[in-house]
Every structure is written in structure tokens, then in C-alpha cells.
Coordinates of C-alpha atoms and ligand atoms in Angstrom, one line a residue:
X24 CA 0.0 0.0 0.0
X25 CA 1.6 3.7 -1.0
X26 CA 2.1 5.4 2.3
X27 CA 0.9 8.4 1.1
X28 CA -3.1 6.2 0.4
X29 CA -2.4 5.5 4.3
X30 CA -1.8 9.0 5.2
X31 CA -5.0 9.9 3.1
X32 CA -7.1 7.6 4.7
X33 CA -5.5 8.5 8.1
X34 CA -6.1 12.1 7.6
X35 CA -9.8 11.6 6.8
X36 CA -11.0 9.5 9.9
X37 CA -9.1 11.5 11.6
X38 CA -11.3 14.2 10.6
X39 CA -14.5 12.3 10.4
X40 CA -13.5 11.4 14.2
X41 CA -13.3 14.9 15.0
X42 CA -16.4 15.2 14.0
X43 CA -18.2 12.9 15.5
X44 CA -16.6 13.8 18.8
X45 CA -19.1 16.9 18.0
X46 CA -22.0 14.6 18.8
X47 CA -21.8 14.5 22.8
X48 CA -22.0 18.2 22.6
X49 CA -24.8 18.6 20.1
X50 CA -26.8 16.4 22.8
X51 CA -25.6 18.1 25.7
X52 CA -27.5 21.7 24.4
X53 CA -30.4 20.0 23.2
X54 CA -31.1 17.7 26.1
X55 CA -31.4 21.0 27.6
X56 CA -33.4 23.1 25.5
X57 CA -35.1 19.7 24.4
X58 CA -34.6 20.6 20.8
X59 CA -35.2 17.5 18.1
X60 CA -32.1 15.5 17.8
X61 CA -33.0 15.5 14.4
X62 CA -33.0 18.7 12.2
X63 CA -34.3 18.1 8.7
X64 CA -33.4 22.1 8.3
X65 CA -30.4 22.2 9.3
X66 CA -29.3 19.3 7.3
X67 CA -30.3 20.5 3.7
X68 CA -28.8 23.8 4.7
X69 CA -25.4 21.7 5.4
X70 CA -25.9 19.6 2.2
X71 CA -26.5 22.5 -0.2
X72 CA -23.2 24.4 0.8
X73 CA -21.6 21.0 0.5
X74 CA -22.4 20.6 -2.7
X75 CA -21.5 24.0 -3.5
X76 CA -17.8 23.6 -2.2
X77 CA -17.9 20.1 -3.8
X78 CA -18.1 21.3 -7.1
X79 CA -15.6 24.2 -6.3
X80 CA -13.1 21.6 -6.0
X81 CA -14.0 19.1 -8.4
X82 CA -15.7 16.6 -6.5
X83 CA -19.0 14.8 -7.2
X84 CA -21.8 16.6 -5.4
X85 CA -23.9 13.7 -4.6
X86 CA -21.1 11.8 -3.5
X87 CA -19.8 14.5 -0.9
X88 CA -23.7 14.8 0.2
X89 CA -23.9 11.4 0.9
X90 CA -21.0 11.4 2.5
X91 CA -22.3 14.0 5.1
X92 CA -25.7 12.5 5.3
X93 CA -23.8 9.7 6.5
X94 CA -22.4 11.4 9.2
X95 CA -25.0 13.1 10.0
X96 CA -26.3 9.6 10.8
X97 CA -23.6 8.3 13.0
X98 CA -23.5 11.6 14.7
X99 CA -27.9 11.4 15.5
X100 CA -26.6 7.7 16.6
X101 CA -24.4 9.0 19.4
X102 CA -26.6 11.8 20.5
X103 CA -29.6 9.4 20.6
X104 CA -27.8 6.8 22.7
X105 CA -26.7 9.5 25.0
X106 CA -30.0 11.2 25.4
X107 CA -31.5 7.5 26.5
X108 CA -29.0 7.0 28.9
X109 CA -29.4 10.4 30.8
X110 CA -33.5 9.5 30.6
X111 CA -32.8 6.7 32.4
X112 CA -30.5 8.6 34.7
X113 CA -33.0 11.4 35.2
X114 CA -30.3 13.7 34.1
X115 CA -30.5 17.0 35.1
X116 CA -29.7 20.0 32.6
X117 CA -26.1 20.5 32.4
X118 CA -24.5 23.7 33.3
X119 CA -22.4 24.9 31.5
X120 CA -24.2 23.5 28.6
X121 CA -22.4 24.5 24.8
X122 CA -24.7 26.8 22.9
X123 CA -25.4 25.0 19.7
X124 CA -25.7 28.1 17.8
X125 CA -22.5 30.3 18.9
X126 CA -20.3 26.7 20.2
X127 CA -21.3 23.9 18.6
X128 CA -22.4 24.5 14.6
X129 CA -19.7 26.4 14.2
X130 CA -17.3 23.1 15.1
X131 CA -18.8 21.3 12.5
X132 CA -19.2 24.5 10.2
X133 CA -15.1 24.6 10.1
X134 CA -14.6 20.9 9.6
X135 CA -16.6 21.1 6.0
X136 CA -14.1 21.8 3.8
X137 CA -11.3 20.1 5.6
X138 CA -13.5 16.9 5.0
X139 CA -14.0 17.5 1.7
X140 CA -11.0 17.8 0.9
X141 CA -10.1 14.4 2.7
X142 CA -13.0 12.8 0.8
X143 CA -11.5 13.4 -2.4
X144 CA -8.2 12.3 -2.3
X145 CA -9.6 8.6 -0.5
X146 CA -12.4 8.4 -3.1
X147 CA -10.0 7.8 -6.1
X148 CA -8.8 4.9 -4.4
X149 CA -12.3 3.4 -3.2
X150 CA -11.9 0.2 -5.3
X151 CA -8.3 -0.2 -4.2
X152 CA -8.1 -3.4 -1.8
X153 CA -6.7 -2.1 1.0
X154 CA -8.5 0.5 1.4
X155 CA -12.2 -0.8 2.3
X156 CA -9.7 -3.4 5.3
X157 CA -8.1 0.0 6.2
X158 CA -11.2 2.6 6.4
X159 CA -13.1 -0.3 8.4
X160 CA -10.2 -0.7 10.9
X161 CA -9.0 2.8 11.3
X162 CA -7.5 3.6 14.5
X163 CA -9.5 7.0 14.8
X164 CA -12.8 5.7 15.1
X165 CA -12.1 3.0 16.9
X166 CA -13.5 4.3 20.0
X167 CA -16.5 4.6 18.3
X168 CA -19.0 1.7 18.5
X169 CA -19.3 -0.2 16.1
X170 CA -23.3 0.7 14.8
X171 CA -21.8 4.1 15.0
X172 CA -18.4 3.5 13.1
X173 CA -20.6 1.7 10.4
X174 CA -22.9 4.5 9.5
X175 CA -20.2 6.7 9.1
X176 CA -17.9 4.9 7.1
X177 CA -19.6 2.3 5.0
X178 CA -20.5 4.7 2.5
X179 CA -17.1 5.0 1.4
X180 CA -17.0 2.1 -1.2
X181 CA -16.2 1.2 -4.3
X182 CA -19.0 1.8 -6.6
Ligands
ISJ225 C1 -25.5 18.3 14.8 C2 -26.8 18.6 14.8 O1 -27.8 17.5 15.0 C3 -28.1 16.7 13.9 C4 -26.9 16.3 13.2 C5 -26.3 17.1 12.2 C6 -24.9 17.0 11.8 O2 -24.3 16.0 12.1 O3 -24.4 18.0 11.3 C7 -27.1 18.1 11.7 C8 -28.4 18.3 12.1 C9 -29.1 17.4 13.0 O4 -30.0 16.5 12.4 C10 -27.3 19.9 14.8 O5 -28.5 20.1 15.0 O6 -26.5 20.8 14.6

């Protein structure tokens, strides 16, 4: 395998990590302002400026969008695990809690293009061998389990 595919797919779970470590946040404001964990709005606002810097770049639009749909996924995974734990916990509202307007979105906001980015360099070697054993046992998301490690990376194969 070229080092430089490993680095690639490094540097994108990395990033797709990153993200996902967003998630316990994301729950944290909305378990207290008992906002829906899922956003329909927000997500199509998200997907149309992806596809906008997709194409700014040279990368398929649909396949960046369902790349982030994706991760929107495994991200509404981790917040919905979390908000039935702390249900059966009786958890109160946390304090300090992360405004998701002025904290949180704008976490995710900034990891955008730096995923994009990432996507396209590992999506011209989807149907490379290695790369389907390597995304699937990616140190990164390791600590991820593994419902929510699937949603997030099985989109990334070859076509
Ligand atoms: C992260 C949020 O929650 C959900 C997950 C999203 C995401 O991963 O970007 C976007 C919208 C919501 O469905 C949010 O509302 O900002």
C-alpha cells in the first residue's frame, strides 16, 4: 500500500472522528433546551453548501452529500444513545451546557471543507483493496462503537 493512500485515509478518519466527537456536545445543548435530535433544516442547509464547495473543488456533489448525510447519521446515533442514557438517569440539565448556535455549529461549520477535501483524495482509491480493510479498521474511530463506526464509514466504497 503507497504510504501516502495511508496518510490519506489517516487524515480523513481522523477528521470524520473529529467530527463525530461533535455529537456529545450537540446532545448536551439539546437535552437542555429539548430541541429535536433530528434537524431536517439544518441538514439540507449543510448539504446545499456541501455541494456548492464540492463542485468548487472538483468533486461529485452527490457523493460529498452522501457522504455527510452519512455522518449526520452516525452523529444522531451517538446523541440518541446519549440522550437514553441520561432519561434513564434522570439527568439534570447540564451547566455549563455548549450553545449549539454560537459553540457547537460552528465546530462542525469549520470541519466542512477540511473533509471534503479528505474525501477526495480517498475516493479515487475506493476500489483499491486495501482501502475498504483499512477505512473499516481505522484507529480513529475506533473508540466509536461499532453501529456508529458503520454509518459513518460504510458509505465510502467502491461503486
Ligand atoms: C449536529 C446537529 O444535529 C443533527 C446532526 C447534524 C450534523 O451531524 O451535522 C445536523 C443536524 C441534526 O440533524 C445539529 O442540529 O447541529
Amino acid at each position: 500500500v503507497a504510504p501516502t493512500q495511508t496518510a490519506q485515509i489517516r487524515y480523513l478518519t481522523g477528521l470524520m472522528a473529529q467530527r463525530l466527537d461533535v455529537a456529545p456536545l450537540v446532545a448536551q445543548s439539546k437535552w437542555n433546551t429539548g430541541a429535536a435530535i433530528n434537524d431536517p433544516v439544518r441538514e439540507q442547509a449543510i448539504l446545499a453548501d456541501v455541494q456548492k464547495q464540492a463542485l468548487a473543488i472538483g468533486l461529485d456533489p452527490r457523493f460529498a452529500a452522501a457522504f455527510f448525510q452519512a455522518q449526520f447519521d452516525a452523529g444522531k446515533l451517538i446523541q440518541s444513545q446519549l440522550h437514553q442514557k441520561w432519561q434513564l438517569q434522570k439527568q439534570a440539565p447540564f451547566s455549563p451546557a455548549p450553545d449549539l448556535a454560537k459553540d457547537v455549529r460552528p465546530i462542525l461549520d469549520s470541519l466542512t471543507p477540511q473533509l471534503l477535501i479528505a474525501i477526495k483524495e480517498v475516493q479515487a482509491n475506493l476500489c483499491q483493496p486495501e482501502t475498504k480493510r483499512q477505512l473499516q479498521q481505522a484507529g480513529a474511530l475506533s473508540r466509536f462503537d461499532p453501529e456508529v463506526r458503520d454509518a459513518a464509514v460504510s458509505i465510502l466504497k467502491c461503486p
